[in-house]
Short mmCIF file of C-alpha atoms and ligand atoms in Angstrom, two decimals:
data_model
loop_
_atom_site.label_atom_id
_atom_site.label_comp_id
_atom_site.label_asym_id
_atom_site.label_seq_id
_atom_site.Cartn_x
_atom_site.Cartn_y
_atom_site.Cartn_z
CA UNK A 11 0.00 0.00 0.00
CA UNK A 12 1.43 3.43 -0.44
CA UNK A 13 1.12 5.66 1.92
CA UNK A 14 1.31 9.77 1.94
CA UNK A 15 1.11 12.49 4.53
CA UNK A 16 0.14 15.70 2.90
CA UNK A 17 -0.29 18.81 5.26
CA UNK A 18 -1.16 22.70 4.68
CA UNK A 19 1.53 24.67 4.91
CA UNK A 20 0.66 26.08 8.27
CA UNK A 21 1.73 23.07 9.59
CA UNK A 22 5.08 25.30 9.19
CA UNK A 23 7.05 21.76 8.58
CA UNK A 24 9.02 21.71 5.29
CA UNK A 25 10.73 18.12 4.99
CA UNK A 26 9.81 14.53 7.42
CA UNK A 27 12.56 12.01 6.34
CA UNK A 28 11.39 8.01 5.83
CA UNK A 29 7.82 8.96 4.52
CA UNK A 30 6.23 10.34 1.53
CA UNK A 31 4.73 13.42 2.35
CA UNK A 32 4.11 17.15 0.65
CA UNK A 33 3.30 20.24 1.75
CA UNK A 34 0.11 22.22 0.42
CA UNK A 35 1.03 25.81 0.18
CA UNK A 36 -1.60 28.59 1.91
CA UNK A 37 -1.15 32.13 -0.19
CA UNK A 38 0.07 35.17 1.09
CA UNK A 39 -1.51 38.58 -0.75
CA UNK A 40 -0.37 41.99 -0.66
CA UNK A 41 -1.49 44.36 -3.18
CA UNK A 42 -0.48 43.06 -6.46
CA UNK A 43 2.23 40.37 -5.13
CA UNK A 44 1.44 37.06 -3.96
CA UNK A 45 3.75 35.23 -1.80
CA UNK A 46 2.88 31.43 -2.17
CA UNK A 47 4.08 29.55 1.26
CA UNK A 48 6.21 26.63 -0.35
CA UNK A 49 9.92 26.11 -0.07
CA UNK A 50 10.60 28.65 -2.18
CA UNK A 51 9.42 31.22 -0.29
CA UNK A 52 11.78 32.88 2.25
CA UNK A 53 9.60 33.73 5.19
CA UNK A 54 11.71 36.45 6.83
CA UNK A 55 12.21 38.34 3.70
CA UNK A 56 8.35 38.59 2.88
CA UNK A 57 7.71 39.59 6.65
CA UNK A 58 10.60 42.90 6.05
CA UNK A 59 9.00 43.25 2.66
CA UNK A 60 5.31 43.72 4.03
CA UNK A 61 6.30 46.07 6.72
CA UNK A 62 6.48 48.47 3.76
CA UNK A 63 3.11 47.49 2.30
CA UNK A 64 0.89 50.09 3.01
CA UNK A 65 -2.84 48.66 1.67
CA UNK A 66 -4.63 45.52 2.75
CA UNK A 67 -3.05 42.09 2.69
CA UNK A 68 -5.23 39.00 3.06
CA UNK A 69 -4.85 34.82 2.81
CA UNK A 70 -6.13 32.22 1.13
CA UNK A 71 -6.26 28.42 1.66
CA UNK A 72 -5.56 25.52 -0.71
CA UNK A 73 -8.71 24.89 -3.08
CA UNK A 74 -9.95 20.78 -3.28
CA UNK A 75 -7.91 20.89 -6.92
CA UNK A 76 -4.70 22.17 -4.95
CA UNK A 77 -5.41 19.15 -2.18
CA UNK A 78 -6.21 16.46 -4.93
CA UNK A 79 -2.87 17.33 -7.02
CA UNK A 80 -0.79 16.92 -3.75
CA UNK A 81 -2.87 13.28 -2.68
CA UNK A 82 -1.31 12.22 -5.72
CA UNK A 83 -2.47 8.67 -6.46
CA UNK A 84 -1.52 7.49 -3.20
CA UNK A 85 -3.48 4.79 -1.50
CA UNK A 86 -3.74 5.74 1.56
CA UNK A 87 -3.42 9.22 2.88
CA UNK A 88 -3.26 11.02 6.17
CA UNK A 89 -4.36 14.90 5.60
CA UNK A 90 -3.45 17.11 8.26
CA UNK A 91 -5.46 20.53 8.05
CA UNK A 92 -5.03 24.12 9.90
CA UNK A 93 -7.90 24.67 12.13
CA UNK A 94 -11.39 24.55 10.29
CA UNK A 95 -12.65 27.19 12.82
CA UNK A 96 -10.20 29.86 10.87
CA UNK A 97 -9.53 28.57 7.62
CA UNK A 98 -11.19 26.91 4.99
CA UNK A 99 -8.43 24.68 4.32
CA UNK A 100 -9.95 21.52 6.13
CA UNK A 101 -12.97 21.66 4.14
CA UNK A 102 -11.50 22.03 0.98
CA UNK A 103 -9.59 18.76 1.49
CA UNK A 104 -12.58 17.04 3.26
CA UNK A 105 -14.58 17.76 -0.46
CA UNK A 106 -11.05 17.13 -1.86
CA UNK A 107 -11.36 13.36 0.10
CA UNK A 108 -14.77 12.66 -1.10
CA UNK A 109 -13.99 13.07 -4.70
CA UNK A 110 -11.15 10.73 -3.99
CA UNK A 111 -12.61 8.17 -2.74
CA UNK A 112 -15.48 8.39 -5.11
CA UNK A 113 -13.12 8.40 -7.65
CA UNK A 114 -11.24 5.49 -6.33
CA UNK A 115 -13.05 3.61 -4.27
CA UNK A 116 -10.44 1.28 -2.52
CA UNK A 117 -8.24 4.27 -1.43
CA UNK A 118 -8.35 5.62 1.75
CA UNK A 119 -8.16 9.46 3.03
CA UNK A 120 -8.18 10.48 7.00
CA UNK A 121 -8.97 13.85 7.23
CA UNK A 122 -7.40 15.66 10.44
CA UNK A 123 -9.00 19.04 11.34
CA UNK A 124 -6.10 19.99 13.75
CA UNK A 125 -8.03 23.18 15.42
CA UNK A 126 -4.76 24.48 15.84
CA UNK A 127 -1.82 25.86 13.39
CA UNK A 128 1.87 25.25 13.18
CA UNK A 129 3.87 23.04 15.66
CA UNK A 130 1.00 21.18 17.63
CA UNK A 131 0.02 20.13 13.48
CA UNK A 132 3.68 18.96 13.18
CA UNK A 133 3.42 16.86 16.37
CA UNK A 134 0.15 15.30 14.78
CA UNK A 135 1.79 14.44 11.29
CA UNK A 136 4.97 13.35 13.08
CA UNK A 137 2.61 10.39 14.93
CA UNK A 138 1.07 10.08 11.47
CA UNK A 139 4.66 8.86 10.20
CA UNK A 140 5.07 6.96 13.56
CA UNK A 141 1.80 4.87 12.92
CA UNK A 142 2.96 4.12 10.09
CA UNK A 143 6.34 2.82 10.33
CA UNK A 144 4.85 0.20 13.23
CA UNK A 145 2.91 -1.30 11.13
CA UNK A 146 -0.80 -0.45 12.19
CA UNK A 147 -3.77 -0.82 9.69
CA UNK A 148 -5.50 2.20 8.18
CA UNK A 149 -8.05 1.89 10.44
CA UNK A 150 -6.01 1.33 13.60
CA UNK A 151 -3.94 4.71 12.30
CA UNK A 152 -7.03 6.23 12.57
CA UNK A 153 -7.85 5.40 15.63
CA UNK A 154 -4.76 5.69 17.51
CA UNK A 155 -4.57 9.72 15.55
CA UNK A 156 -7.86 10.55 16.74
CA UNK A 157 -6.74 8.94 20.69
CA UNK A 158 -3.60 10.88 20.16
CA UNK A 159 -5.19 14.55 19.11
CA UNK A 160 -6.51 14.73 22.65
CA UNK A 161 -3.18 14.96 23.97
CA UNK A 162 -2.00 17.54 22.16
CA UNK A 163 -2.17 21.47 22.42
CA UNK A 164 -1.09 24.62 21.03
CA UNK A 165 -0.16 27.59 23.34
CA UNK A 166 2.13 31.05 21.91
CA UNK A 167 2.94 34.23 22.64
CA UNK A 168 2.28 37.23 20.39
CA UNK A 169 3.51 40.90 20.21
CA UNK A 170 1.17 41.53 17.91
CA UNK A 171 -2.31 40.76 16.74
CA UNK A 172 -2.47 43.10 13.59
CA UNK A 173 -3.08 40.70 10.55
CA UNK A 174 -5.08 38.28 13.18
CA UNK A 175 -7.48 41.28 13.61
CA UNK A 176 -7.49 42.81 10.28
CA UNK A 177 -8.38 39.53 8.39
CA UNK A 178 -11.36 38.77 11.30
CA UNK A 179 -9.21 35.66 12.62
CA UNK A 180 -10.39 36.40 16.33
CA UNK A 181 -13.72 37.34 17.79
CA UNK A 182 -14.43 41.33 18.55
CA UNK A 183 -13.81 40.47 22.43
CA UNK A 184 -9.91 39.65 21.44
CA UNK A 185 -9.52 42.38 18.66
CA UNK A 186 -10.51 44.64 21.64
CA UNK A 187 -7.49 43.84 23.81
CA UNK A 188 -5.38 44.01 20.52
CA UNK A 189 -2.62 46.71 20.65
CA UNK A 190 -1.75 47.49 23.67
CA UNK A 191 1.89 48.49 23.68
CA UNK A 192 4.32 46.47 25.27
CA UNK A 193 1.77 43.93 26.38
CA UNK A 194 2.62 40.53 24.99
CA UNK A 195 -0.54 37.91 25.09
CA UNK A 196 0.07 34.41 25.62
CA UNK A 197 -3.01 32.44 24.87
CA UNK A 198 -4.02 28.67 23.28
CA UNK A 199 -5.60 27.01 20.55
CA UNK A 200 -9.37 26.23 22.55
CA UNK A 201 -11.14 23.17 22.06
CA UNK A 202 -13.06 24.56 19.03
CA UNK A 203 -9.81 25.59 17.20
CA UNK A 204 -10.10 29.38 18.11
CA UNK A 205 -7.66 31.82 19.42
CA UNK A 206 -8.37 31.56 23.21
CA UNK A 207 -5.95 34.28 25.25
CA UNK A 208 -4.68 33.42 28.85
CA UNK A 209 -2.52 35.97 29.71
CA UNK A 210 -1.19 39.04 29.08
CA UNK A 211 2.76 39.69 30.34
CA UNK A 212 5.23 42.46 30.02
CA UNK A 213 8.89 41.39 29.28
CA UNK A 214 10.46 38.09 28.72
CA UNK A 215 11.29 36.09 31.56
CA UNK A 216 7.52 36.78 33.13
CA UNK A 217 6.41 35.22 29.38
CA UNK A 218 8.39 32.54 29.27
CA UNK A 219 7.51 31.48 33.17
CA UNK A 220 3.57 31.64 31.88
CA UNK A 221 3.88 29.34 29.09
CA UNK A 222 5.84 26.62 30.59
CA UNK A 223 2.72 27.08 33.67
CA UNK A 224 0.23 26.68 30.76
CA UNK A 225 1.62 23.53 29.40
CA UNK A 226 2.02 22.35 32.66
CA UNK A 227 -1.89 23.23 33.55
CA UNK A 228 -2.74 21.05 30.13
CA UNK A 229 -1.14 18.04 31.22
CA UNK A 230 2.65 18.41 30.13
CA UNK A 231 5.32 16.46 31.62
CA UNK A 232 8.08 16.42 29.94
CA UNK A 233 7.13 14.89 26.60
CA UNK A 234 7.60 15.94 23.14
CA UNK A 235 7.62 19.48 22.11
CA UNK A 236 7.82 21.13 18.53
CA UNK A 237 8.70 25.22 18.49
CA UNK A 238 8.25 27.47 15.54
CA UNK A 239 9.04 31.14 15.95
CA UNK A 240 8.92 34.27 13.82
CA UNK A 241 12.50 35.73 13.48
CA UNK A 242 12.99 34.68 17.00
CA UNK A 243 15.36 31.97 16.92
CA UNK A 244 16.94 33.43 20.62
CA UNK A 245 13.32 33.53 22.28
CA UNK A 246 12.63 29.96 20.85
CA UNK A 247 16.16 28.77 22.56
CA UNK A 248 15.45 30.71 25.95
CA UNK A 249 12.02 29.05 25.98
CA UNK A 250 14.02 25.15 25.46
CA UNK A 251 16.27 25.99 27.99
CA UNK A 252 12.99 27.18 30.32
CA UNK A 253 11.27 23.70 29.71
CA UNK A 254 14.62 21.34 30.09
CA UNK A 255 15.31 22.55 33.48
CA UNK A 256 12.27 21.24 34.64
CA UNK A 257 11.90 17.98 32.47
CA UNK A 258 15.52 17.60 31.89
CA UNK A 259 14.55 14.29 29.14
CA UNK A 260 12.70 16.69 26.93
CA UNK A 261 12.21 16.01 23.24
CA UNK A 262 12.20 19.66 21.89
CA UNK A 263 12.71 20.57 18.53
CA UNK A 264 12.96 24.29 17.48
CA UNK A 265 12.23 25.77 13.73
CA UNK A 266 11.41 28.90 11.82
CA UNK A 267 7.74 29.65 11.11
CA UNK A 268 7.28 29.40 7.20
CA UNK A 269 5.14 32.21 5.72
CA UNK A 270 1.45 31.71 6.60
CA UNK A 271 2.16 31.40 10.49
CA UNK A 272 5.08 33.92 10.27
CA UNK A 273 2.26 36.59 8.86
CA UNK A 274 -0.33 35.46 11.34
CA UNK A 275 2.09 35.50 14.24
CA UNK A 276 4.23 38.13 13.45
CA UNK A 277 7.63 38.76 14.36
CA UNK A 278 8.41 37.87 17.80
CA UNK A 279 5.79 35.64 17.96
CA UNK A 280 6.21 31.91 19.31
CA UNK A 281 3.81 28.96 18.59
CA UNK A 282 5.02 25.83 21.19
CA UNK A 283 3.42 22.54 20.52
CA UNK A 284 3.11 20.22 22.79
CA UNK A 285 1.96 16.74 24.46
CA UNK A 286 -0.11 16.98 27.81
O1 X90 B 23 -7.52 30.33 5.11
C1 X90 B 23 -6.68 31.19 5.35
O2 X90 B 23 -6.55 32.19 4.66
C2 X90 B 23 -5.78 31.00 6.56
C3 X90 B 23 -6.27 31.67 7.79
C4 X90 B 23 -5.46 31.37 9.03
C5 X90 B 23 -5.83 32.15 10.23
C6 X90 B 23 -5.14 31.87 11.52
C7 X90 B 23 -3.71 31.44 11.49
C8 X90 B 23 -3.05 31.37 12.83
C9 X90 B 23 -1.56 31.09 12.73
C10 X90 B 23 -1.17 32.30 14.92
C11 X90 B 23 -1.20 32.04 16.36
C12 X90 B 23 -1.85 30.78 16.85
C13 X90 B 23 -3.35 30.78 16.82
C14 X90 B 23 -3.92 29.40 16.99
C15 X90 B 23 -5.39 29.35 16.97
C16 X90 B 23 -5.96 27.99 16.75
C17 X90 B 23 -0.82 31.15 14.01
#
């Protein structure tokens, strides 16, 4: 049977050796330019580049054509989405799935609406790969992805919530608190796949002490973590260091958002994904 993991490219993971897998690229739009989020696309250099952009800029998700190019002809396929509560990525590949399967009725697609973004996605295709390699059915995959999805969770910190606001990504009660100077917000992905906000900290250390005590409130204990950060890379290491002194065994791996969390998060802003 082959098998294929194919994930948006919020997922913010670029390469996972010893399995067939592709990224779907999200769009980035600013005025005339689109900046497509695939490997071509250098992340920090769009991020300088739209600080200059004076109109509007706006996303877009994969369509079901974009999805069914990157399923390939695969026969079985694990699809891992950014949340459906903020995207319409997941249902694009859910309609993508159907005429799949229709299509071809002996293949198999499991369609995982992360409600969440970036790392806490990559700890979900990572298991994906895992499943895989031990030898499990389709249908014991499935099982064990949908057992595993309720141990994971997404929390981050943000400087800013400009493009979360301007493109309606959060409710009118979080666009409220928006842009207060200084003021970092540390907050999770909730249940439904929305922005939830915990916290709101001034300077570093006091930031970095309220994340590790919100993965610790969801149930983490020193298992794996995955850390993407927006032209952070020293906030990203301070934050390892933070989580090793207290779970000394960690498995934490740290990597640069790629362009559609890197414009959502903004620079400065950390996504930490992780298992409770
Ligand atoms: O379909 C599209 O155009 C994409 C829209 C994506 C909107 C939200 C992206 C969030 C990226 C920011 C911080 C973490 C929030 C997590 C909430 C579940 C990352």
């Amino acid at each position: 049977m082959s098998f294929k993991i194919v994930a948006d490219s919020a997922s913010d993971l670029r390469v996972l050796d010893g399995v067939d897998f592709t990224s779907v690229p999200l769009t980035i739009n600013a005025g005339d330019h689109s900046y497509v989020d695939d490997m071509n696309l250098d992340a920090a250099k769009m991020m300088a580049e739209l600080k200059s952009h004076k109109g509007r800029s706006t996303t877009a998700c994969p369509n079901t054509h974009d999805w069914l190019t990157a399923f390939g002809d695969a026969e079985e396929i694990v699809c891992v989405t950014i949340t459906s509560a903020l995207s319409g990525s997941c249902n694009a590949a859910q309609v993508a799935r159907e005429d799949y399967v229709r299509a071809h009725p002996e293949r198999r697609v499991l369609v995982v609406d992360s409600l969440s973004a970036g790392p806490e996605m990559t700890l979900l295709i990572e298991k994906a790969a895992e499943l895989h390699h031990s030898g499990l059915s389709f249908d014991e995959l499935s099982r064990e992805m949908t057992a595993y999805q309720q141990h994971t969770h997404l929390t981050f910190t943000l400087q800013s919530l400009h493009n979360l606001v301007a493109n309606g990504r959060v409710s009118p009660a979080v666009a409220a608190i928006a842009g207060l100077l200084n003021i970092r917000i540390v907050g999770v992905a909730s249940d439904e796949g929305t922005l939830q906000p915990t916290a709101r900290c001034r300077g570093e250390k006091r930031t970095y002490a309220e994340l590790l005590s919100t993965m610790e409130q969801r149930g983490y204990r020193g298992g794996k973590v995955r850390i993407t950060h927006c032209c952070n890379a020293a906030a990203a290491q301070l934050m390892t260091d933070r989580i090793r002194e207290k779970h000394p065994d960690a498995d934490v791996a740290i990597d640069a958002t790629r362009g559609l969390c890197s414009y959502y998060a903004e620079e400065g802003g950390m996504l930490i994904g992780f298992e409770g």
